[in-house]
mmCIF file of C-alpha atoms and ligand atoms in Angstrom:
data_model
loop_
_atom_site.group_PDB
_atom_site.id
_atom_site.type_symbol
_atom_site.label_atom_id
_atom_site.label_comp_id
_atom_site.label_asym_id
_atom_site.label_seq_id
_atom_site.Cartn_x
_atom_site.Cartn_y
_atom_site.Cartn_z
ATOM 1 C CA MET A 206 0.000 0.000 0.000
ATOM 2 C CA SER A 207 3.006 2.214 -0.517
ATOM 3 C CA LYS A 208 1.217 4.783 -2.695
ATOM 4 C CA THR A 209 -2.349 4.370 -1.438
ATOM 5 C CA ARG A 210 -4.004 7.450 0.019
ATOM 6 C CA ILE A 211 -7.106 6.702 2.053
ATOM 7 C CA ALA A 212 -9.858 9.121 3.125
ATOM 8 C CA PHE A 213 -12.259 8.085 5.884
ATOM 9 C CA ILE A 214 -15.674 9.763 5.780
ATOM 10 C CA GLY A 215 -16.818 9.403 9.392
ATOM 11 C CA ALA A 216 -14.153 8.954 12.076
ATOM 12 C CA GLY A 217 -16.123 6.998 14.701
ATOM 13 C CA ASN A 218 -15.418 3.591 16.276
ATOM 14 C CA MET A 219 -14.968 1.464 13.168
ATOM 15 C CA ALA A 220 -12.977 4.095 11.258
ATOM 16 C CA ALA A 221 -10.653 4.586 14.239
ATOM 17 C CA SER A 222 -10.093 0.794 14.436
ATOM 18 C CA LEU A 223 -9.218 0.619 10.742
ATOM 19 C CA ILE A 224 -6.953 3.673 10.955
ATOM 20 C CA GLY A 225 -5.153 2.130 13.966
ATOM 21 C CA GLY A 226 -4.643 -1.113 12.030
ATOM 22 C CA LEU A 227 -3.294 0.666 8.971
ATOM 23 C CA ARG A 228 -0.879 2.745 11.046
ATOM 24 C CA ALA A 229 0.303 -0.412 12.870
ATOM 25 C CA LYS A 230 0.878 -2.064 9.463
ATOM 26 C CA GLY A 231 3.210 0.773 8.528
ATOM 27 C CA LEU A 232 1.021 3.165 6.537
ATOM 28 C CA GLU A 233 2.293 6.680 7.038
ATOM 29 C CA ALA A 234 0.053 9.255 8.714
ATOM 30 C CA ALA A 235 0.267 11.387 5.546
ATOM 31 C CA GLN A 236 -1.425 8.554 3.579
ATOM 32 C CA ILE A 237 -4.564 8.696 5.739
ATOM 33 C CA ARG A 238 -7.116 11.456 6.301
ATOM 34 C CA ALA A 239 -10.516 11.552 7.928
ATOM 35 C CA SER A 240 -13.520 13.854 8.022
ATOM 36 C CA ASP A 241 -16.199 14.044 10.686
ATOM 37 C CA PRO A 242 -18.581 16.787 11.870
ATOM 38 C CA GLY A 243 -17.669 16.060 15.502
ATOM 39 C CA GLU A 244 -14.896 18.382 16.706
ATOM 40 C CA GLU A 245 -13.964 16.096 19.616
ATOM 41 C CA THR A 246 -13.938 13.059 17.333
ATOM 42 C CA ARG A 247 -11.591 14.819 14.923
ATOM 43 C CA ALA A 248 -9.286 15.925 17.737
ATOM 44 C CA ARG A 249 -9.173 12.387 19.198
ATOM 45 C CA VAL A 250 -8.393 10.664 15.892
ATOM 46 C CA SER A 251 -5.741 13.274 15.029
ATOM 47 C CA ALA A 252 -4.096 12.929 18.437
ATOM 48 C CA GLU A 253 -4.168 9.114 18.478
ATOM 49 C CA HIS A 254 -3.027 8.479 14.927
ATOM 50 C CA GLY A 255 -1.271 11.670 13.851
ATOM 51 C CA ILE A 256 -3.467 12.055 10.771
ATOM 52 C CA GLU A 257 -4.993 15.190 9.296
ATOM 53 C CA THR A 258 -8.737 15.587 9.845
ATOM 54 C CA PHE A 259 -11.368 17.812 8.243
ATOM 55 C CA ALA A 260 -14.881 19.006 8.982
ATOM 56 C CA ASP A 261 -15.488 19.078 5.222
ATOM 57 C CA ASN A 262 -15.801 15.662 3.514
ATOM 58 C CA ALA A 263 -14.761 17.073 0.125
ATOM 59 C CA GLN A 264 -11.390 18.177 1.525
ATOM 60 C CA ALA A 265 -10.669 14.676 2.847
ATOM 61 C CA ILE A 266 -11.606 13.103 -0.500
ATOM 62 C CA ASP A 267 -9.393 15.395 -2.602
ATOM 63 C CA GLY A 268 -6.366 13.395 -3.802
ATOM 64 C CA ALA A 269 -7.365 10.072 -2.158
ATOM 65 C CA ASN A 270 -7.495 6.872 -4.209
ATOM 66 C CA VAL A 271 -9.648 5.036 -1.663
ATOM 67 C CA VAL A 272 -12.647 6.677 0.054
ATOM 68 C CA VAL A 273 -14.000 4.698 3.022
ATOM 69 C CA LEU A 274 -17.597 5.439 3.990
ATOM 70 C CA ALA A 275 -17.764 4.814 7.748
ATOM 71 C CA VAL A 276 -20.944 6.649 8.750
ATOM 72 C CA LYS A 277 -24.130 5.110 10.179
ATOM 73 C CA PRO A 278 -26.390 3.404 7.601
ATOM 74 C CA GLN A 279 -29.085 6.044 8.204
ATOM 75 C CA ALA A 280 -26.614 8.780 7.151
ATOM 76 C CA MET A 281 -25.390 7.020 3.994
ATOM 77 C CA LYS A 282 -27.842 8.487 1.479
ATOM 78 C CA ALA A 283 -27.231 12.096 2.527
ATOM 79 C CA VAL A 284 -23.450 11.593 2.742
ATOM 80 C CA CYS A 285 -23.246 9.879 -0.682
ATOM 81 C CA GLU A 286 -25.359 12.536 -2.388
ATOM 82 C CA ALA A 287 -23.293 15.299 -0.776
ATOM 83 C CA ILE A 288 -19.900 13.847 -1.815
ATOM 84 C CA ARG A 289 -20.957 12.874 -5.363
ATOM 85 C CA PRO A 290 -19.632 16.087 -6.997
ATOM 86 C CA SER A 291 -16.254 15.644 -5.216
ATOM 87 C CA LEU A 292 -15.580 12.092 -6.437
ATOM 88 C CA LYS A 293 -13.384 11.265 -9.434
ATOM 89 C CA PRO A 294 -14.395 8.210 -11.526
ATOM 90 C CA ASP A 295 -11.257 6.262 -10.573
ATOM 91 C CA GLN A 296 -11.631 6.720 -6.787
ATOM 92 C CA LEU A 297 -12.538 3.439 -5.103
ATOM 93 C CA VAL A 298 -15.415 3.757 -2.617
ATOM 94 C CA VAL A 299 -15.309 1.236 0.238
ATOM 95 C CA SER A 300 -18.451 1.091 2.365
ATOM 96 C CA ILE A 301 -18.610 -0.554 5.778
ATOM 97 C CA ALA A 302 -22.255 0.428 6.395
ATOM 98 C CA ALA A 303 -24.561 -2.433 7.370
ATOM 99 C CA GLY A 304 -27.482 -3.071 5.017
ATOM 100 C CA ILE A 305 -26.653 -0.532 2.295
ATOM 101 C CA THR A 306 -26.422 -2.155 -1.135
ATOM 102 C CA CYS A 307 -24.030 -1.328 -3.960
ATOM 103 C CA ALA A 308 -27.055 -0.522 -6.163
ATOM 104 C CA SER A 309 -28.255 2.107 -3.674
ATOM 105 C CA MET A 310 -24.765 3.567 -3.430
ATOM 106 C CA ASN A 311 -24.447 3.669 -7.228
ATOM 107 C CA ASN A 312 -27.794 5.519 -7.375
ATOM 108 C CA TRP A 313 -26.575 8.094 -4.890
ATOM 109 C CA LEU A 314 -22.928 8.354 -6.017
ATOM 110 C CA GLY A 315 -23.108 7.682 -9.749
ATOM 111 C CA ALA A 316 -21.031 4.997 -11.509
ATOM 112 C CA GLN A 317 -18.247 4.639 -8.969
ATOM 113 C CA PRO A 318 -16.222 1.429 -8.322
ATOM 114 C CA ILE A 319 -17.549 0.129 -4.998
ATOM 115 C CA VAL A 320 -16.399 -2.468 -2.490
ATOM 116 C CA ARG A 321 -19.040 -3.175 0.144
ATOM 117 C CA CYS A 322 -17.774 -4.870 3.250
ATOM 118 C CA MET A 323 -18.798 -5.928 6.717
ATOM 119 C CA PRO A 324 -16.068 -5.762 9.365
ATOM 120 C CA ASN A 325 -16.566 -6.244 13.119
ATOM 121 C CA THR A 326 -15.450 -4.517 16.329
ATOM 122 C CA PRO A 327 -12.559 -6.902 17.195
ATOM 123 C CA ALA A 328 -10.854 -4.897 14.424
ATOM 124 C CA LEU A 329 -9.997 -2.615 17.340
ATOM 125 C CA VAL A 330 -7.566 -5.269 18.637
ATOM 126 C CA ARG A 331 -6.506 -6.412 15.137
ATOM 127 C CA GLN A 332 -8.624 -9.570 15.453
ATOM 128 C CA GLY A 333 -11.403 -8.547 13.102
ATOM 129 C CA ALA A 334 -13.267 -10.663 10.556
ATOM 130 C CA SER A 335 -14.583 -9.031 7.377
ATOM 131 C CA GLY A 336 -16.536 -10.140 4.334
ATOM 132 C CA LEU A 337 -16.047 -8.146 1.107
ATOM 133 C CA PHE A 338 -17.933 -7.821 -2.168
ATOM 134 C CA ALA A 339 -16.737 -5.879 -5.232
ATOM 135 C CA THR A 340 -18.833 -4.490 -8.092
ATOM 136 C CA ALA A 341 -17.782 -5.217 -11.686
ATOM 137 C CA GLU A 342 -16.223 -1.733 -12.006
ATOM 138 C CA VAL A 343 -13.574 -2.509 -9.355
ATOM 139 C CA SER A 344 -10.125 -3.164 -10.875
ATOM 140 C CA ALA A 345 -7.710 -5.877 -9.695
ATOM 141 C CA GLU A 346 -5.511 -3.187 -8.145
ATOM 142 C CA GLN A 347 -8.486 -1.696 -6.285
ATOM 143 C CA ARG A 348 -9.507 -5.148 -5.007
ATOM 144 C CA GLN A 349 -5.995 -5.493 -3.655
ATOM 145 C CA GLN A 350 -6.251 -2.071 -1.974
ATOM 146 C CA ALA A 351 -9.540 -3.060 -0.277
ATOM 147 C CA GLN A 352 -8.047 -6.419 0.741
ATOM 148 C CA GLU A 353 -5.045 -4.693 2.330
ATOM 149 C CA LEU A 354 -7.269 -2.134 4.083
ATOM 150 C CA LEU A 355 -9.420 -4.764 5.786
ATOM 151 C CA SER A 356 -6.661 -7.299 6.393
ATOM 152 C CA ALA A 357 -4.768 -4.657 8.403
ATOM 153 C CA VAL A 358 -7.232 -5.402 11.213
ATOM 154 C CA GLY A 359 -7.874 -9.160 10.843
ATOM 155 C CA ILE A 360 -9.015 -11.645 8.210
ATOM 156 C CA ALA A 361 -10.732 -10.396 5.044
ATOM 157 C CA LEU A 362 -12.668 -12.847 2.864
ATOM 158 C CA TRP A 363 -14.188 -12.153 -0.575
ATOM 159 C CA LEU A 364 -17.747 -13.143 -1.462
ATOM 160 C CA ASN A 365 -19.125 -13.847 -4.930
ATOM 161 C CA GLU A 366 -22.656 -12.666 -4.165
ATOM 162 C CA GLU A 367 -23.532 -9.384 -2.508
ATOM 163 C CA GLN A 368 -26.526 -10.977 -0.777
ATOM 164 C CA GLN A 369 -24.140 -13.144 1.250
ATOM 165 C CA LEU A 370 -23.196 -9.982 3.162
ATOM 166 C CA ASP A 371 -26.506 -10.310 5.059
ATOM 167 C CA ALA A 372 -25.243 -13.666 6.354
ATOM 168 C CA VAL A 373 -21.781 -12.233 7.088
ATOM 169 C CA THR A 374 -23.454 -9.474 9.100
ATOM 170 C CA ALA A 375 -25.406 -12.115 11.045
ATOM 171 C CA VAL A 376 -22.357 -14.335 11.690
ATOM 172 C CA SER A 377 -19.376 -12.039 12.230
ATOM 173 C CA GLY A 378 -20.617 -8.432 12.005
ATOM 174 C CA SER A 379 -23.001 -8.824 14.934
ATOM 175 C CA GLY A 380 -21.232 -11.967 16.212
ATOM 176 C CA PRO A 381 -19.027 -10.351 18.869
ATOM 177 C CA ALA A 382 -22.209 -9.315 20.702
ATOM 178 C CA TYR A 383 -23.378 -12.960 20.915
ATOM 179 C CA PHE A 384 -20.117 -13.996 22.554
ATOM 180 C CA PHE A 385 -20.351 -11.025 24.932
ATOM 181 C CA LEU A 386 -23.909 -12.116 25.806
ATOM 182 C CA LEU A 387 -22.649 -15.646 26.560
ATOM 183 C CA ILE A 388 -19.853 -14.159 28.696
ATOM 184 C CA GLU A 389 -22.407 -12.086 30.622
ATOM 185 C CA ALA A 390 -24.724 -15.086 31.120
ATOM 186 C CA MET A 391 -21.933 -17.499 32.181
ATOM 187 C CA THR A 392 -20.535 -14.948 34.632
ATOM 188 C CA ALA A 393 -24.002 -14.377 36.145
ATOM 189 C CA ALA A 394 -24.623 -18.135 36.378
ATOM 190 C CA GLY A 395 -21.242 -18.609 38.098
ATOM 191 C CA VAL A 396 -22.220 -15.991 40.674
ATOM 192 C CA LYS A 397 -25.574 -17.746 41.230
ATOM 193 C CA LEU A 398 -23.636 -20.970 41.830
ATOM 194 C CA GLY A 399 -21.683 -19.249 44.629
ATOM 195 C CA LEU A 400 -18.571 -17.689 43.021
ATOM 196 C CA PRO A 401 -17.433 -14.133 43.822
ATOM 197 C CA ALA A 402 -18.255 -11.904 40.798
ATOM 198 C CA ASP A 403 -14.620 -11.115 39.930
ATOM 199 C CA ILE A 404 -13.645 -14.797 40.009
ATOM 200 C CA ALA A 405 -16.652 -15.789 37.881
ATOM 201 C CA ALA A 406 -15.731 -13.037 35.378
ATOM 202 C CA GLN A 407 -12.039 -13.987 35.174
ATOM 203 C CA LEU A 408 -12.773 -17.705 34.780
ATOM 204 C CA THR A 409 -15.343 -17.019 32.063
ATOM 205 C CA LEU A 410 -13.089 -14.649 30.110
ATOM 206 C CA GLN A 411 -10.038 -16.901 30.230
ATOM 207 C CA THR A 412 -12.201 -19.859 29.198
ATOM 208 C CA ALA A 413 -13.537 -17.912 26.205
ATOM 209 C CA LEU A 414 -9.999 -16.921 25.214
ATOM 210 C CA GLY A 415 -8.634 -20.441 25.700
ATOM 211 C CA ALA A 416 -11.471 -22.066 23.756
ATOM 212 C CA ALA A 417 -11.095 -19.560 20.880
ATOM 213 C CA HIS A 418 -7.311 -20.111 20.743
ATOM 214 C CA MET A 419 -7.801 -23.874 20.690
ATOM 215 C CA ALA A 420 -10.487 -23.722 18.010
ATOM 216 C CA VAL A 421 -8.304 -21.489 15.809
ATOM 217 C CA SER A 422 -5.049 -23.447 16.231
ATOM 218 C CA SER A 423 -6.383 -27.010 16.342
ATOM 219 C CA ASP A 424 -6.386 -29.358 13.355
ATOM 220 C CA VAL A 425 -9.732 -30.835 14.427
ATOM 221 C CA ASP A 426 -13.116 -29.096 14.274
ATOM 222 C CA ALA A 427 -15.168 -27.557 17.091
ATOM 223 C CA ALA A 428 -17.397 -30.635 17.371
ATOM 224 C CA GLU A 429 -14.346 -32.833 18.062
ATOM 225 C CA LEU A 430 -12.897 -30.335 20.559
ATOM 226 C CA ARG A 431 -16.257 -30.353 22.365
ATOM 227 C CA ARG A 432 -16.308 -34.153 22.363
ATOM 228 C CA ARG A 433 -12.865 -34.166 24.048
ATOM 229 C CA VAL A 434 -14.183 -32.009 26.927
ATOM 230 C CA THR A 435 -17.285 -34.147 27.319
ATOM 231 C CA SER A 436 -16.629 -37.201 29.492
ATOM 232 C CA PRO A 437 -19.339 -39.868 29.284
ATOM 233 C CA ALA A 438 -21.910 -39.302 32.048
ATOM 234 C CA GLY A 439 -19.853 -36.327 33.258
ATOM 235 C CA THR A 440 -20.535 -32.652 34.005
ATOM 236 C CA THR A 441 -20.130 -31.277 30.457
ATOM 237 C CA GLU A 442 -22.550 -33.856 29.118
ATOM 238 C CA ALA A 443 -25.093 -32.704 31.713
ATOM 239 C CA ALA A 444 -24.692 -29.089 30.563
ATOM 240 C CA ILE A 445 -24.738 -29.846 26.806
ATOM 241 C CA LYS A 446 -27.825 -32.062 27.203
ATOM 242 C CA SER A 447 -29.532 -29.209 29.055
ATOM 243 C CA PHE A 448 -28.575 -26.700 26.312
ATOM 244 C CA GLN A 449 -29.844 -29.023 23.581
ATOM 245 C CA ALA A 450 -33.050 -30.028 25.387
ATOM 246 C CA ASN A 451 -33.830 -26.304 25.484
ATOM 247 C CA GLY A 452 -33.291 -25.865 21.751
ATOM 248 C CA PHE A 453 -29.832 -24.240 21.719
ATOM 249 C CA GLU A 454 -29.021 -24.824 18.025
ATOM 250 C CA ALA A 455 -32.503 -23.718 16.911
ATOM 251 C CA LEU A 456 -32.176 -20.614 19.096
ATOM 252 C CA VAL A 457 -28.846 -19.684 17.471
ATOM 253 C CA GLU A 458 -30.227 -20.334 13.971
ATOM 254 C CA LYS A 459 -33.257 -18.155 14.713
ATOM 255 C CA ALA A 460 -31.149 -15.318 16.149
ATOM 256 C CA LEU A 461 -28.783 -15.236 13.169
ATOM 257 C CA GLY A 462 -31.794 -15.422 10.863
ATOM 258 C CA ALA A 463 -33.211 -12.333 12.587
ATOM 259 C CA ALA A 464 -29.923 -10.453 12.072
ATOM 260 C CA ALA A 465 -29.696 -11.433 8.376
ATOM 261 C CA HIS A 466 -33.355 -10.509 7.874
ATOM 262 C CA ARG A 467 -32.782 -7.114 9.508
ATOM 263 C CA SER A 468 -29.773 -6.510 7.220
ATOM 264 C CA ALA A 469 -31.932 -7.167 4.141
ATOM 265 C CA GLU A 470 -34.779 -5.095 5.604
ATOM 266 C CA MET A 471 -32.424 -2.150 6.195
ATOM 267 C CA ALA A 472 -31.393 -2.356 2.531
ATOM 268 C CA GLU A 473 -35.098 -2.010 1.592
ATOM 269 C CA GLN A 474 -35.857 0.779 4.037
ATOM 270 C CA LEU A 475 -32.693 2.859 3.688
ATOM 271 C CA GLY A 476 -31.981 2.162 0.023
ATOM 272 C CA GLN A 477 -34.683 4.434 -1.434
HETATM 273 N N1 NAI B 81 -20.189 -1.119 15.332
HETATM 274 C C1 NAI B 81 -20.107 -2.289 14.727
HETATM 275 O O1 NAI B 81 -20.050 -3.377 15.324
HETATM 276 C C2 NAI B 81 -20.051 -2.320 13.238
HETATM 277 C C3 NAI B 81 -20.423 -1.232 12.490
HETATM 278 N N2 NAI B 81 -20.406 -1.296 11.132
HETATM 279 C C4 NAI B 81 -20.825 -0.145 10.348
HETATM 280 O O2 NAI B 81 -19.843 0.866 10.490
HETATM 281 C C5 NAI B 81 -20.463 2.126 10.318
HETATM 282 C C6 NAI B 81 -19.969 3.077 11.382
HETATM 283 O O3 NAI B 81 -20.288 2.541 12.640
HETATM 284 P P1 NAI B 81 -19.559 3.031 13.975
HETATM 285 O O4 NAI B 81 -18.140 3.386 13.697
HETATM 286 O O5 NAI B 81 -19.880 2.011 14.987
HETATM 287 O O6 NAI B 81 -20.404 4.378 14.243
HETATM 288 P P2 NAI B 81 -19.944 5.726 14.954
HETATM 289 O O7 NAI B 81 -21.199 6.442 15.327
HETATM 290 O O8 NAI B 81 -18.918 5.460 15.994
HETATM 291 O O9 NAI B 81 -19.217 6.542 13.771
HETATM 292 C C7 NAI B 81 -19.912 7.221 12.753
HETATM 293 C C8 NAI B 81 -19.244 8.590 12.600
HETATM 294 O O10 NAI B 81 -19.802 9.235 11.450
HETATM 295 C C9 NAI B 81 -19.807 10.623 11.734
HETATM 296 N N3 NAI B 81 -20.694 11.314 10.793
HETATM 297 C C10 NAI B 81 -22.035 11.547 10.905
HETATM 298 N N4 NAI B 81 -22.471 12.263 9.842
HETATM 299 C C11 NAI B 81 -21.387 12.474 9.040
HETATM 300 C C12 NAI B 81 -21.184 13.158 7.811
HETATM 301 N N5 NAI B 81 -22.202 13.763 7.171
HETATM 302 N N6 NAI B 81 -19.952 13.178 7.272
HETATM 303 C C13 NAI B 81 -18.904 12.580 7.895
HETATM 304 N N7 NAI B 81 -19.041 11.926 9.073
HETATM 305 C C14 NAI B 81 -20.251 11.875 9.638
HETATM 306 C C15 NAI B 81 -20.258 10.697 13.176
HETATM 307 O O11 NAI B 81 -19.953 11.969 13.745
HETATM 308 C C16 NAI B 81 -19.495 9.534 13.783
HETATM 309 O O12 NAI B 81 -18.256 9.949 14.350
HETATM 310 C C17 NAI B 81 -21.969 1.905 10.328
HETATM 311 O O13 NAI B 81 -22.487 2.068 9.047
HETATM 312 C C18 NAI B 81 -22.136 0.473 10.789
HETATM 313 O O14 NAI B 81 -23.221 -0.174 10.161
HETATM 314 C C19 NAI B 81 -19.936 -2.381 10.471
HETATM 315 C C20 NAI B 81 -19.525 -3.461 11.161
HETATM 316 C C21 NAI B 81 -19.581 -3.556 12.591
HETATM 317 O O1 LIG B 82 -25.794 -3.763 14.801
HETATM 318 C C1 LIG B 82 -25.510 -3.282 13.688
HETATM 319 O O2 LIG B 82 -26.406 -2.911 12.919
HETATM 320 C C2 LIG B 82 -24.054 -3.157 13.283
HETATM 321 C C3 LIG B 82 -23.743 -3.979 12.067
HETATM 322 C C4 LIG B 82 -22.984 -5.159 12.559
HETATM 323 C C5 LIG B 82 -22.641 -4.811 13.917
HETATM 324 N N1 LIG B 82 -23.191 -3.699 14.282
#
């Protein structure tokens, strides 16, 4: 990414995570700019990452080859329509907004090369997971630029169909929240079983970390790792049987279905 110049439109949580990842990967501060209406947000991002920030989106875009749209989905239409006159045809637009389709963006921006992607908040600690989709107008070099942008903060996987981004949103975009919910519930259950709150929290967190490390580094799948914890007629079996008798897998499938459905619904509602 030696010559890439990236402009972030919106300098909130996700933009700051991506900027941090790019800086850690060796991108120079002069290669990155950001714009945001929030004065405090601009000051924070400038101070943390040494980059130049602007209140005016057009100023950030000027001279960039990649323009990252990192505003809330509800703000996308207004932001796209406002920046349209500032964009050059060869500037790659990368959107991280949930539920905003490439077709909607092309309506608002004109015929711009677009990569739509769905990162997640572990990007903040360089452990993110992103799905990416490119429109036909995106060149091989621009695909590479988008790949390098997202892989600065974790894994970045390409999809052949844009619709699959609804499923990516359900699995990994929203996914960190499901694990946090499980951490909350396990900690609370540990307290109910008689543990001090700080001990229940530490045991839960280290178990989550240990299990994730094992699952990532092991050459067997999660089902086999689970089997190895589960002694016949033992404690794990009692817990797993209880989970399954209460419809655990169906519950997870339904929850992810709700997230994917909401992603598609947002595309309908916000894409007009
Ligand atoms: N938070 C998450 O877990 C994930 C969020 N996303 C997507 O990332 C996008 C950004 O989300 P966050 O960073 O969490 O939100 P955020 O609220 O932290 O950041 C959005 C920023 O956009 C700025 N903004 C508002 N209007 C603007 C304008 N006209 N021009 C320039 N900047 C403007 C706001 O001041 C704010 O700083 C959203 O579209 C969301 O769907 C994607 C994956 C995961
Ligand atoms: O909840 C949301 O809509 C966003 C997209 C994925 C994670 N957060």
